[in-house]
Structure formats: structure tokens, C-alpha cells
Coordinates of C-alpha atoms in Angstrom, one line a residue:
Chain A
X1 CA 223.3 128.3 104.2
X2 CA 223.2 132.1 104.5
X3 CA 221.6 132.3 101.1
X4 CA 218.9 129.8 102.2
X5 CA 218.3 131.8 105.4
X6 CA 217.9 134.9 103.4
X7 CA 215.4 133.2 101.1
X8 CA 213.6 131.8 104.0
X9 CA 213.5 135.1 105.8
X10 CA 212.1 136.7 102.7
X11 CA 209.5 134.0 102.4
X12 CA 208.5 134.8 106.0
X13 CA 207.5 138.2 104.8
X14 CA 205.3 136.8 102.2
X15 CA 203.7 133.9 103.9
X16 CA 202.0 133.7 107.3
X17 CA 203.2 131.2 109.9
X18 CA 200.2 129.0 109.2
X19 CA 201.0 129.0 105.5
X20 CA 204.7 128.3 106.2
X21 CA 203.7 125.3 108.3
X22 CA 201.5 124.0 105.5
X23 CA 204.4 124.3 103.1
X24 CA 206.7 122.6 105.6
X25 CA 204.2 119.8 106.1
X26 CA 204.1 119.4 102.3
X27 CA 207.9 119.4 101.9
X28 CA 208.4 117.0 104.8
X29 CA 205.8 114.6 103.2
X30 CA 207.6 114.9 99.9
X31 CA 211.0 114.2 101.4
X32 CA 209.8 111.4 103.7
X33 CA 209.1 109.5 100.5
X34 CA 212.4 110.6 98.9
X35 CA 214.6 109.7 101.8
X36 CA 213.1 106.3 102.2
X37 CA 213.3 105.8 98.4
X38 CA 216.9 106.8 98.3
X39 CA 217.9 104.5 101.2
X40 CA 216.1 101.5 99.5
X41 CA 217.7 102.1 96.1
X42 CA 221.1 102.9 97.5
X43 CA 221.1 99.6 99.5
X44 CA 219.2 97.3 97.1
X45 CA 219.5 98.8 93.6
X46 CA 216.8 97.7 91.2
X47 CA 215.1 95.6 93.9
X48 CA 214.8 98.7 96.1
X49 CA 213.3 100.6 93.1
X50 CA 210.9 97.8 92.5
X51 CA 209.7 98.0 96.1
X52 CA 209.4 101.8 95.9
X53 CA 207.4 101.7 92.7
X54 CA 205.1 98.9 94.1
X55 CA 204.6 100.9 97.3
X56 CA 203.7 104.0 95.4
X57 CA 201.1 102.0 93.3
X58 CA 199.5 100.6 96.5
X59 CA 199.5 104.0 98.1
X60 CA 197.9 105.5 95.0
X61 CA 195.2 102.9 94.9
X62 CA 194.4 103.4 98.6
X63 CA 194.2 107.2 98.1
X64 CA 192.1 106.8 95.0
X65 CA 189.7 104.5 96.8
X66 CA 189.5 106.8 99.8
X67 CA 188.6 109.7 97.5
X68 CA 185.9 107.7 95.7
X69 CA 184.3 106.5 98.9
X70 CA 184.4 110.1 100.3
X71 CA 182.6 111.4 97.2
X72 CA 180.0 108.6 97.0
X73 CA 179.2 109.1 100.7
X74 CA 178.7 112.8 100.2
X75 CA 176.5 112.2 97.2
X76 CA 179.0 113.2 94.5
X77 CA 179.4 111.4 91.2
X78 CA 182.7 109.6 90.6
X79 CA 184.1 111.5 87.7
X80 CA 186.9 113.8 86.6
X81 CA 185.3 117.0 87.4
X82 CA 184.6 116.0 91.0
X83 CA 188.0 114.3 91.5
X84 CA 189.7 117.6 90.7
X85 CA 187.3 120.1 92.2
X86 CA 185.6 118.9 95.4
X87 CA 186.5 117.3 98.7
X88 CA 190.3 117.1 98.3
X89 CA 192.2 115.2 100.9
X90 CA 194.7 118.1 101.3
X91 CA 194.4 121.8 101.5
X92 CA 196.0 123.7 98.6
X93 CA 199.6 124.7 98.5
X94 CA 200.1 128.4 97.4
X95 CA 203.3 127.5 95.6
X96 CA 201.6 125.4 92.9
X97 CA 201.0 127.1 89.6
X98 CA 198.6 125.3 87.3
X99 CA 197.0 126.2 84.0
X100 CA 193.7 124.5 83.7
X101 CA 192.7 123.8 80.1
X102 CA 189.6 121.6 80.5
X103 CA 187.5 120.3 83.3
X104 CA 184.4 118.3 82.8
X105 CA 183.0 114.9 83.9
X106 CA 185.0 113.0 81.3
X107 CA 188.3 114.9 81.2
X108 CA 190.7 117.1 83.1
X109 CA 193.5 118.6 81.2
X110 CA 196.0 120.8 83.0
X111 CA 199.6 121.9 83.0
X112 CA 201.5 122.2 86.2
X113 CA 204.0 125.0 85.7
X114 CA 205.4 125.1 89.2
X115 CA 205.4 122.1 91.5
X116 CA 206.9 122.4 95.0
X117 CA 207.4 118.7 95.1
X118 CA 209.5 118.6 92.0
X119 CA 211.4 121.7 93.2
X120 CA 212.4 120.1 96.5
X121 CA 213.3 116.8 94.9
X122 CA 215.6 118.7 92.5
X123 CA 217.0 120.8 95.3
X124 CA 218.0 117.6 97.2
X125 CA 219.4 115.9 94.1
X126 CA 216.5 113.3 94.1
X127 CA 214.8 114.2 90.9
X128 CA 214.8 110.7 89.5
X129 CA 213.2 109.4 92.7
X130 CA 210.6 112.1 92.4
X131 CA 210.0 111.0 88.8
X132 CA 209.1 107.5 90.1
X133 CA 206.4 109.1 92.2
X134 CA 204.9 110.9 89.3
X135 CA 205.0 107.8 87.1
X136 CA 203.5 105.4 89.5
X137 CA 201.3 107.3 92.0
X138 CA 199.2 109.4 89.7
X139 CA 197.9 106.6 87.4
X140 CA 197.3 104.3 90.3
X141 CA 195.4 106.9 92.3
X142 CA 193.3 108.5 89.5
X143 CA 192.5 105.4 87.6
X144 CA 191.5 103.4 90.7
X145 CA 189.4 106.3 91.9
X146 CA 187.3 105.9 88.7
X147 CA 186.7 102.2 89.3
X148 CA 189.8 101.4 87.2
X149 CA 188.2 102.8 84.1
X150 CA 190.0 106.0 84.3
X151 CA 193.2 106.6 82.2
X152 CA 196.0 108.9 83.3
X153 CA 198.2 110.5 80.6
X154 CA 201.1 112.2 82.1
X155 CA 203.6 112.5 79.3
X156 CA 205.6 115.4 80.7
X157 CA 206.6 116.0 84.3
X158 CA 208.7 118.6 85.9
X159 CA 210.7 115.7 87.4
X160 CA 211.8 114.6 83.9
X161 CA 215.0 116.2 82.7
X162 CA 213.6 117.1 79.3
X163 CA 210.4 118.8 80.5
X164 CA 209.5 122.2 81.8
X165 CA 205.9 121.5 82.9
X166 CA 203.7 118.6 83.8
X167 CA 201.2 117.7 81.1
X168 CA 198.1 116.0 82.7
X169 CA 195.3 114.6 80.6
X170 CA 193.2 112.4 82.9
X171 CA 190.1 110.9 81.3
X172 CA 187.1 108.8 82.2
X173 CA 185.3 108.0 79.0
X174 CA 181.6 107.4 79.3
X175 CA 181.9 104.7 76.6
X176 CA 184.5 102.8 78.7
X177 CA 182.3 102.7 81.9
X178 CA 180.1 99.7 82.2
X179 CA 176.4 100.6 81.9
X180 CA 175.6 99.6 85.5
X181 CA 178.2 102.1 86.8
X182 CA 177.1 105.1 84.6
X183 CA 174.6 106.5 87.1
X184 CA 177.3 106.6 89.8
X185 CA 179.6 108.5 87.5
X186 CA 177.6 110.9 85.3
X187 CA 174.9 113.3 86.3
X188 CA 172.9 112.9 83.1
X189 CA 172.8 109.2 83.6
X190 CA 170.9 109.6 86.9
X191 CA 167.6 111.3 86.2
X192 CA 166.5 113.5 89.1
X193 CA 169.9 113.7 90.6
X194 CA 170.6 116.9 92.5
X195 CA 174.3 117.7 93.0
X196 CA 175.0 118.5 96.7
X197 CA 176.8 121.6 97.8
X198 CA 180.5 120.8 98.5
X199 CA 181.3 120.9 102.2
X200 CA 182.8 124.3 103.1
X201 CA 185.6 122.8 105.2
X202 CA 188.2 120.2 104.2
X203 CA 190.9 118.5 106.2
X204 CA 193.5 120.6 107.9
X205 CA 197.0 120.5 106.5
X206 CA 198.2 118.5 109.5
X207 CA 195.4 116.0 109.4
X208 CA 195.7 115.6 105.6
X209 CA 199.4 115.3 105.4
X210 CA 199.6 113.0 108.4
X211 CA 197.0 110.6 107.0
X212 CA 198.8 110.6 103.6
X213 CA 202.3 110.3 105.1
X214 CA 201.4 107.3 107.2
X215 CA 199.9 105.6 104.2
X216 CA 202.7 106.4 101.8
X217 CA 205.3 105.2 104.4
X218 CA 203.3 102.2 105.3
X219 CA 202.9 100.9 101.7
X220 CA 206.5 101.4 100.8
X221 CA 207.5 99.5 104.0
X222 CA 205.0 96.7 103.2
X223 CA 206.2 96.4 99.6
X224 CA 209.9 96.4 100.7
X225 CA 209.3 93.7 103.3
X226 CA 207.5 91.6 100.7
X227 CA 209.9 92.1 97.8
X228 CA 213.3 92.4 99.6
X229 CA 212.6 90.7 102.9
X230 CA 212.8 91.6 106.7
X231 CA 216.2 93.1 106.2
X232 CA 214.7 95.9 104.3
X233 CA 213.5 97.4 107.6
X234 CA 216.9 98.7 108.3
X235 CA 217.1 100.6 105.0
X236 CA 213.6 102.1 105.6
X237 CA 214.7 103.0 109.1
X238 CA 217.7 104.8 107.7
X239 CA 215.5 106.8 105.4
X240 CA 213.2 107.6 108.3
X241 CA 216.2 108.9 110.3
X242 CA 217.3 111.1 107.4
X243 CA 213.8 112.4 107.0
X244 CA 213.5 113.1 110.7
X245 CA 216.8 115.0 110.8
X246 CA 215.8 117.1 107.8
X247 CA 212.4 117.8 109.2
X248 CA 213.9 119.0 112.4
X249 CA 216.3 121.3 110.6
X250 CA 213.3 122.7 108.6
X251 CA 211.3 123.3 111.8
X252 CA 214.3 125.1 113.4
X253 CA 214.5 127.4 110.3
X254 CA 210.8 128.1 110.5
X255 CA 211.0 128.9 114.2
X256 CA 213.8 131.3 113.6
X257 CA 212.1 133.0 110.7
X258 CA 208.8 133.5 112.5
X259 CA 210.3 134.4 115.9
X260 CA 209.0 131.2 117.6
X261 CA 210.8 129.2 120.2
X262 CA 212.0 126.0 118.7
X263 CA 210.4 123.0 120.4
X264 CA 207.8 120.4 120.1
X265 CA 205.1 122.8 119.2
X266 CA 206.8 124.0 116.0
X267 CA 207.7 120.4 115.2
X268 CA 204.1 119.4 115.6
X269 CA 203.0 122.2 113.4
X270 CA 205.5 121.5 110.6
X271 CA 206.0 117.7 110.6
X272 CA 203.3 115.5 109.2
X273 CA 203.8 112.5 111.4
X274 CA 203.2 112.8 115.2
X275 CA 205.4 110.3 116.9
X276 CA 205.0 111.3 120.5
X277 CA 202.2 110.5 121.1
X278 CA 201.1 108.7 118.0
X279 CA 197.7 109.5 116.6
X280 CA 196.4 105.9 117.0
X281 CA 193.3 106.5 114.9
X282 CA 195.2 107.4 111.8
X283 CA 197.4 104.3 112.1
X284 CA 194.5 102.0 112.2
X285 CA 195.0 99.5 109.4
X286 CA 198.6 100.6 108.8
X287 CA 200.4 99.0 111.7
X288 CA 201.8 95.9 109.9
X289 CA 205.5 95.3 109.5
X290 CA 206.2 97.1 112.8
X291 CA 205.6 100.3 111.1
X292 CA 205.0 102.3 114.3
X293 CA 208.0 100.8 116.0
X294 CA 210.2 101.9 113.1
X295 CA 208.9 105.5 113.5
X296 CA 209.6 105.4 117.2
X297 CA 213.1 104.0 116.8
X298 CA 214.3 105.9 113.8
X299 CA 212.2 108.9 112.9
X300 CA 211.4 110.2 116.4
X301 CA 214.9 110.3 117.8
X302 CA 216.1 112.4 114.9
X303 CA 213.1 114.7 114.8
X304 CA 212.0 115.3 118.3
X305 CA 213.6 117.7 120.8
Chain B
X1 CA 205.1 117.3 45.7
X2 CA 205.1 113.6 46.5
X3 CA 206.4 111.0 44.1
X4 CA 204.3 108.1 42.8
X5 CA 205.7 105.7 45.4
X6 CA 204.8 108.0 48.2
X7 CA 201.3 108.6 46.8
X8 CA 200.6 104.8 46.9
X9 CA 201.4 104.7 50.6
X10 CA 199.2 107.7 51.2
X11 CA 196.3 106.1 49.3
X12 CA 196.5 103.1 51.6
X13 CA 196.8 105.1 54.7
X14 CA 193.8 107.2 53.7
X15 CA 191.8 104.0 52.8
X16 CA 192.4 102.9 56.4
X17 CA 191.3 106.2 57.8
X18 CA 188.2 106.2 55.6
X19 CA 187.2 102.6 56.5
X20 CA 187.6 103.3 60.2
X21 CA 185.5 106.5 60.0
X22 CA 182.8 104.9 57.9
X23 CA 182.3 102.1 60.4
X24 CA 182.5 104.5 63.3
X25 CA 179.9 106.8 61.8
X26 CA 177.5 104.0 61.2
X27 CA 178.0 102.6 64.7
X28 CA 177.5 106.0 66.5
X29 CA 174.6 106.8 64.1
X30 CA 172.8 103.6 64.8
X31 CA 173.5 103.2 68.5
X32 CA 174.2 106.7 69.7
X33 CA 177.5 108.2 70.8
X34 CA 178.1 106.4 74.0
X35 CA 177.1 102.9 72.8
X36 CA 178.7 103.3 69.4
X37 CA 181.9 104.5 70.9
X38 CA 181.8 101.6 73.4
X39 CA 181.9 99.1 70.5
X40 CA 184.5 101.1 68.7
X41 CA 186.8 101.6 71.7
X42 CA 186.7 97.9 72.6
X43 CA 187.4 96.9 69.0
X44 CA 190.3 99.3 68.8
X45 CA 191.7 97.9 72.1
X46 CA 191.5 94.4 70.7
X47 CA 193.3 95.4 67.5
X48 CA 195.9 97.3 69.5
X49 CA 196.4 94.2 71.7
X50 CA 196.7 92.0 68.5
X51 CA 199.3 94.3 67.1
X52 CA 201.3 94.4 70.3
X53 CA 201.2 90.6 70.7
X54 CA 202.1 90.0 67.1
X55 CA 205.2 92.3 67.3
X56 CA 206.2 90.8 70.7
X57 CA 206.0 87.2 69.3
X58 CA 207.9 88.2 66.2
X59 CA 210.7 89.9 68.2
X60 CA 210.9 86.9 70.6
X61 CA 211.2 84.5 67.6
X62 CA 213.9 86.6 66.1
X63 CA 215.8 87.1 69.3
X64 CA 215.2 90.8 69.3
X65 CA 215.1 92.6 72.6
X66 CA 211.6 93.4 73.5
X67 CA 211.9 97.0 74.6
X68 CA 210.2 100.3 73.6
X69 CA 212.9 101.3 71.2
X70 CA 212.4 98.2 69.1
X71 CA 208.6 98.5 69.4
X72 CA 208.8 102.0 68.0
X73 CA 210.9 100.7 65.0
X74 CA 208.2 98.4 64.1
X75 CA 205.7 101.2 63.6
X76 CA 205.0 101.3 59.9
X77 CA 202.7 104.3 59.9
X78 CA 205.8 106.6 60.2
X79 CA 206.7 105.6 56.7
X80 CA 203.9 107.9 55.4
X81 CA 205.8 111.0 54.4
X82 CA 203.0 113.2 55.7
X83 CA 203.9 112.2 59.2
X84 CA 206.2 114.8 60.8
X85 CA 207.4 114.4 64.3
X86 CA 210.5 114.1 66.5
X87 CA 211.8 111.9 69.3
X88 CA 212.3 113.7 72.5
X89 CA 213.6 110.6 74.1
X90 CA 214.5 107.4 72.2
X91 CA 215.5 104.8 74.8
X92 CA 214.8 101.2 75.6
X93 CA 212.8 102.1 78.7
X94 CA 211.4 105.3 77.5
X95 CA 210.0 106.7 74.3
X96 CA 208.8 110.3 74.1
X97 CA 207.5 111.3 70.7
X98 CA 205.9 114.4 69.4
X99 CA 203.8 114.4 66.2
X100 CA 203.3 117.7 64.4
X101 CA 201.4 116.4 61.4
X102 CA 199.5 113.2 61.1
X103 CA 197.6 112.0 58.1
X104 CA 195.1 110.0 60.2
X105 CA 194.2 113.0 62.4
X106 CA 194.2 115.3 59.3
X107 CA 191.7 112.9 57.5
X108 CA 189.4 112.5 60.5
X109 CA 189.4 116.2 61.5
X110 CA 188.8 117.2 57.9
X111 CA 185.8 114.9 57.7
X112 CA 184.3 115.9 61.0
X113 CA 185.5 112.7 62.6
X114 CA 187.6 114.0 65.4
X115 CA 185.7 112.2 68.1
X116 CA 186.0 108.8 66.4
X117 CA 189.6 109.6 65.7
X118 CA 190.2 110.3 69.4
X119 CA 188.8 106.9 70.2
X120 CA 191.4 105.3 68.0
X121 CA 194.3 107.5 69.3
X122 CA 193.3 107.0 73.0
X123 CA 192.9 103.2 72.8
X124 CA 195.1 101.7 70.1
X125 CA 198.6 102.7 71.1
X126 CA 197.9 102.1 74.8
X127 CA 196.6 98.6 74.1
X128 CA 199.6 97.9 71.9
X129 CA 202.2 99.0 74.4
X130 CA 200.4 97.1 77.2
X131 CA 200.3 93.9 75.1
X132 CA 203.9 94.2 74.0
X133 CA 205.1 94.7 77.6
X134 CA 202.9 92.1 79.1
X135 CA 200.9 94.7 81.0
X136 CA 204.0 96.2 82.6
X137 CA 204.4 99.3 80.4
X138 CA 202.6 102.6 80.3
X139 CA 201.5 104.8 77.4
X140 CA 200.7 108.4 78.0
X141 CA 198.9 110.4 75.4
X142 CA 198.8 113.9 76.9
X143 CA 198.1 115.8 73.6
X144 CA 196.4 114.6 70.4
X145 CA 195.9 116.2 67.1
X146 CA 192.3 115.0 67.0
X147 CA 191.5 117.4 69.9
X148 CA 190.7 121.0 69.0
X149 CA 192.8 122.0 72.0
X150 CA 196.1 120.6 70.9
X151 CA 198.6 121.5 68.2
X152 CA 200.6 118.3 68.3
X153 CA 200.4 114.8 69.7
X154 CA 202.5 113.9 72.6
X155 CA 203.1 110.3 73.4
X156 CA 205.3 109.0 76.2
X157 CA 205.8 105.3 76.9
X158 CA 207.6 103.9 79.8
X159 CA 208.7 100.3 80.5
X160 CA 210.9 100.1 83.5
X161 CA 213.3 97.4 84.5
X162 CA 212.2 97.7 88.1
X163 CA 208.6 96.8 87.1
X164 CA 209.5 93.4 85.5
X165 CA 211.3 90.3 86.7
X166 CA 214.9 89.5 86.0
X167 CA 214.2 87.1 83.2
X168 CA 212.0 89.6 81.4
X169 CA 214.6 92.3 82.0
X170 CA 217.3 90.2 80.4
X171 CA 215.1 89.7 77.3
X172 CA 214.3 93.4 77.1
X173 CA 217.2 95.6 78.0
X174 CA 220.8 95.8 76.8
X175 CA 222.0 96.7 80.3
X176 CA 220.5 93.5 81.7
X177 CA 222.9 91.2 80.1
X178 CA 221.1 90.2 76.9
X179 CA 223.5 88.7 74.4
X180 CA 224.8 91.3 72.0
X181 CA 225.3 88.8 69.2
X182 CA 221.7 87.8 69.4
X183 CA 220.5 91.2 68.4
X184 CA 219.6 91.0 64.7
X185 CA 218.4 94.0 62.8
X186 CA 214.6 94.4 62.9
X187 CA 213.3 93.4 59.5
X188 CA 212.2 96.4 57.5
X189 CA 208.5 96.9 57.7
X190 CA 206.6 96.7 54.5
X191 CA 204.0 99.5 54.6
X192 CA 201.4 97.6 52.5
X193 CA 201.8 94.4 54.6
X194 CA 201.5 96.3 57.8
X195 CA 198.6 98.6 57.0
X196 CA 196.9 95.6 55.3
X197 CA 197.2 93.6 58.5
X198 CA 195.9 96.5 60.6
X199 CA 193.0 97.1 58.3
X200 CA 191.9 93.5 58.2
X201 CA 192.3 93.1 61.9
X202 CA 190.6 96.3 63.0
X203 CA 187.7 95.8 60.6
X204 CA 187.2 92.2 61.9
X205 CA 187.4 93.3 65.5
X206 CA 184.8 96.0 64.9
X207 CA 182.6 93.4 63.2
X208 CA 183.1 91.1 66.1
X209 CA 182.4 93.6 68.9
X210 CA 179.4 95.1 67.1
X211 CA 178.0 91.5 66.9
X212 CA 178.8 90.7 70.6
X213 CA 177.2 94.0 71.8
X214 CA 174.2 94.4 69.4
X215 CA 173.8 91.0 67.7
X216 CA 172.5 91.1 64.1
X217 CA 171.7 94.8 64.4
X218 CA 175.4 95.5 65.1
X219 CA 176.6 93.3 62.2
X220 CA 174.2 95.1 60.0
X221 CA 175.5 98.5 61.0
X222 CA 179.0 97.3 60.1
X223 CA 177.8 96.0 56.8
X224 CA 176.2 99.4 56.0
X225 CA 179.5 101.2 57.0
X226 CA 181.5 98.8 54.9
X227 CA 179.2 99.5 51.9
X228 CA 179.5 103.2 52.4
X229 CA 183.3 102.8 52.5
X230 CA 183.3 100.7 49.4
X231 CA 181.5 103.3 47.4
X232 CA 183.7 106.2 48.6
X233 CA 186.9 104.3 48.3
X234 CA 186.1 103.2 44.7
X235 CA 185.5 106.9 43.8
X236 CA 188.7 107.8 45.6
X237 CA 190.7 105.2 43.7
X238 CA 189.3 106.2 40.3
X239 CA 190.2 109.8 41.1
X240 CA 193.7 108.8 42.2
X241 CA 194.2 106.7 39.1
X242 CA 193.2 109.7 37.0
X243 CA 195.5 112.0 38.9
X244 CA 198.5 109.8 38.3
X245 CA 197.7 109.0 34.7
X246 CA 196.5 105.5 35.2
X247 CA 193.3 103.6 34.9
X248 CA 191.7 101.9 37.8
X249 CA 192.2 98.2 37.1
X250 CA 193.3 95.3 39.3
X251 CA 196.9 96.2 39.0
X252 CA 196.3 99.8 40.1
X253 CA 194.1 98.6 43.0
X254 CA 196.9 96.2 44.1
X255 CA 199.4 99.0 44.2
X256 CA 197.2 101.5 45.9
X257 CA 195.0 99.5 48.3
X258 CA 196.2 97.3 51.1
X259 CA 194.1 94.2 50.7
X260 CA 194.4 91.5 48.0
X261 CA 191.5 90.4 45.8
X262 CA 191.4 87.0 47.5
X263 CA 191.6 87.0 51.3
X264 CA 192.4 83.3 51.2
X265 CA 195.8 84.0 49.8
X266 CA 196.4 87.3 51.6
X267 CA 198.7 87.3 54.7
X268 CA 196.8 90.3 56.0
X269 CA 194.0 87.8 57.1
X270 CA 196.3 85.2 58.6
X271 CA 195.0 84.0 61.9
X272 CA 191.7 86.0 61.6
X273 CA 189.1 83.4 62.5
X274 CA 185.9 85.1 61.4
X275 CA 184.9 83.8 58.1
X276 CA 181.7 85.8 58.1
X277 CA 183.6 89.1 58.4
X278 CA 186.1 88.0 55.8
X279 CA 183.3 87.0 53.4
X280 CA 181.5 90.4 53.9
X281 CA 184.7 92.3 53.1
X282 CA 185.2 90.2 50.0
X283 CA 181.7 90.6 48.6
X284 CA 181.3 94.2 49.6
X285 CA 184.7 95.7 48.9
X286 CA 187.3 93.5 47.2
X287 CA 185.0 92.1 44.5
X288 CA 183.9 95.6 43.6
X289 CA 187.4 96.9 43.4
X290 CA 189.2 94.0 41.7
X291 CA 186.7 92.8 39.2
X292 CA 185.5 96.1 37.8
X293 CA 187.4 97.8 35.0
X294 CA 187.1 101.5 34.7
X295 CA 188.1 103.4 31.6
X296 CA 191.1 105.7 31.8
X297 CA 190.8 109.4 31.1
X298 CA 192.5 108.8 27.8
X299 CA 189.9 106.3 26.8
X300 CA 187.3 108.7 27.8
X301 CA 188.9 111.4 25.7
X302 CA 190.8 113.2 28.4
X303 CA 194.5 114.0 28.8
X304 CA 196.8 111.2 27.7
X305 CA 198.5 109.3 30.6
X306 CA 202.1 109.9 29.4
X307 CA 204.1 110.1 26.3
X308 CA 206.7 107.3 26.1
X309 CA 208.8 109.5 23.8
X310 CA 209.1 112.0 26.6
X311 CA 210.9 109.5 28.8
X312 CA 213.5 108.9 26.0
X313 CA 214.5 112.5 26.1
X314 CA 216.0 112.0 29.5

């Protein structure tokens, strides 16, 4: 613990409070998934894993579709260059280290050398659960973004025991896109097209992570209820309670390291899901399976002061 | 230095690479890069699917567990000694394989056919894995030797118990209660049979998709590509015959080329229901190779093939 406090205290000298909150939001999102996943697998074994993987795929498709719609609405083409360079659904995390090898409309090739998600899964002994995220989420998201004509190649990941980087090769081959979709995807297929200026502002960390956390949690719950049955609610609730307690401890550390008084304000700044009050707008479409009630009953009591 | 047996495998492998590239060149030349590649990629996907389904059915009939470890064992291309690679993970649910030298990539890159080669690499194995795993597996090709960027191919396939139902899991994975005694050895793959099957199938799929996409013009482009291949492969076989002290006759062709003279009696064409494509291959390629007799270097006054007395000295 003292070692961790030292590391956190040192980090406080490097990162501003706002940056620290961004990283906490990211870590809490990463662990919300992992705690729910661990509870499901621990209780239901392969069936739990089945639900987790299915939930990840649904979440990935939702997020991919949302990115596609955002791009089309803003006048951007649906292609690899835009997917990985404009209008992200999250602000950047300074801890990521990436080596970009290729970025064009058809192909994005990059190596991730440092991934805070992989790091925290490993730190918590949940690398294999993290690996499931890498294996299911990325292809579902990127491929669906590109009208399901995209192909995600992720042969190495930092969550795999034999790997020391993530090897992303995500492609959308012009020759695999039906002719009628080409003008929506590639600039040269749309004569006279003028690329818009990317918006200068993206979502805030809180807004981005809250949206994504709600979706990720909701789809895992939905898949668990379908695959396992109503009894799966309790395991999901158990995961939420663990996530809440861990989020609270992280908020306490951040408060200490940045000289803040620990309370609801720090929790709001560092935890992606607002449970008191709920942000009703963000939950719209994701209320099935008593999703909000579970947050209220399990996550909130462990998280909130 | 390769031995004569290894050289025969290599000649067949190179014939496959040459045929594919000849057809790809004609299609992209006639219809442009995007449209040509569209035909090519679809054909490669179909051939990959055929291959995956064929192996799946064979494994099911023999009672072999249908998992990635067994799928990998059925890959005959690894028998070409010019392949060099290593398994990073060799498991039923996960295969991670790195390829450092690949005769297909080498041939295509050397001939300026990297893009066409990439179409094959990107589509074939993925379609094969998906077909073999009934759509539940994944194939990730993060690096490929046909890309100027990469120094090796990196393939990772995943087929997870949690993504299939219990019945499929029992038929696939040792840990899921499949009977140990019902696990016969996978029959050794004959390189010639396998590459012959792949050659016949991929060619037919290209003929088929070119026709579907471009009608008579498409089939004509394939015909031109096939004629170009026939001329080049004939010269190649003559050269290879000379290099190994033989003359190019029907016996040499049978030993160094993957298709028989008569498709009707050749298992490579079993189940291929496209008589037009088969007839075109016969009249353009097979008749040319198997009916012609080319003089040996000795007959043309060159270096003798071998001295039988030399063999007795050993």
C-alpha cells in the first residue's frame, strides 16, 4: 500500500488533477467491465464467459454504429483514416504509447506499446478477462463501423501472455465494399466531395466514459440475462459492488494526492457512472433488465459517500 | 541445396503461385484494380470456404476433433521446405504462427504481384478458419510478407469454447469430454493431392466469379490469364526438366505439376461442377503439357542427364 501511495504521489507531480481524473475514469471503466466479468465467470464458468463475450460484441457493434453515424452526420467518409483520426468518442489518455505505421482510408496499422487497460487488468490479476475484451470488442466495433466490411486483425495483444505489444491491422478494402457504398466510404469515389474540418472539441472524459460505461455494463447484463437467466442479476450486482468499492478507494487516493477533500465531488470527477442522480439522458435505450436499479442497489452503496 | 523430391513440391507450389498471379494480372488489367480485386477476393474467399468445409467434413467423418490444432495439421503448404516459421502458441483454441519465409509471398513479390498476393493472404485463411469453425472462429493476420512494411507473417486464430454450444464444444475440444479413443491420427496430407485440389478449386472459383461479375468479358479475361500461365508454366517445366537432367514428357509433368492429364479421372476436380471451366483448363493447359514431347538436353546435344555407371560406384 505504501508503495502504491508513493507511486500515486509521484504521479500527482506529473499529472494535473484533471488528467488524473481522466485516468481514473478510464481505469474505473476498465475495471467495471473486469469486476462484472470476474463475477459472472466465477459463478457460471463457461456460461458466464459466453455472456461476457456476447455482451462485448453487442457493445462493440453499438459503439461502432455510433461512430459511423457521428461521422456521416458530420460529413466524414466511413473509412479507416477517419475512424482512427477524427471525432473520437473519448479524449486521449496520456498513458497510451502507440507506434503508428500506416494510416490511410483502407488501412490502419499500429502497435500499442503501453496500454493502461492491459496494465490495470494485469495489476488486478484479471489479464485473461482483459484478453476477452481485446478479442471480442475490437473486431465487433471496427468491423461494424465499416458496414461490416471492415476486417480487424489483432494477432498480438498486451493481454496475451506471450506478447509484448498489441499488433493492430484494421482494414477496409475498397474491393470488398459494394459499389453503392463506395461514395460513402472513399473520397475519390465521391467527385466534388469536400472534407469538412474536424470539430475542435470532442466529448469530455466524464461524458465519454459515462456513455461507454453505461453501454458496456448494459450489454453484458442483457447478454447475461438472456444466456444465463434472471439469476445472473445477482452476479452482475456482485461485480458492480466490487467495482463501486474499488472506485471509491481510487477516488480517496486521488483526493489525498491532490489535496482535495474526499466527497461526492471527487467521486463525480473520477467515476464514470453518476448514480445519484442518474443522468437520465445517457440511460435512454439502456434501461432494460432493471439496469438502473442494479446500479442503485449495488454500485451506489459501495461507491458513494 | 534441395533434393529432387523437394524440388518437385516446389515446382507445384510455384505453378500455383504463377497461375494465381496470371489470372489476377489479367483481371486487374482488364477491369481495373478495384473491380479486378473484387472478383479475385470473392473467388479466394469461396476457395477458402471450400477448403475449410472440406477439412471439417473430413474430420467429422473420421471422428477427429474439429479444433484449430487439427486444422493446422491439415495445412499441406507447410510441407514445402522453403517455408520457415514457428508456432508461438499451438493449442486447440488458439494458434499463433509466425512465418519468416514463404514461397508464395516470395514468388509474388519477386514478380511485382504483392497486391494480388495480399488479396490471397487476407482472404483465404480467414475464410477457411470461418468455414471450419462454422463462423465462430477468428483469424487475425496482423503482418504479411506481401506487405513492404512487414518482415514476417503473423497469423493468430482463435476458436473459443465459450463462443460455441456444448455439443460443438464436445466435438471440438479434449477438455469438453470428447472420447479419447475416438481420436485417430490425422491422415498425412499428400502435397500433390492438396495443392492440386486447391489449384483446381481456386481457378474454378475465379472463373465463376469473373463470369458472375463481368459475364463473357470476365470469362474471356480468365481465358487469357490461363493461356499466359500455360505458356509460362510450359517454359518453366522445360527449364526444370533440364535442370534436373530430365526431359519434359508426360511422366515429368505428372511428377512436377499438380493436375492430371484428364480431369475426369483426377480427384482434384471432384465435386467441381463447372464443366466449362474444367474444359478450358484441359484444352489450354493440360493438353499442352501432357501431349507435347520436348527433347532432352542430351538429345539436343547438351550435357548428359546422368551416367548410370556413376550410381554403381556408390
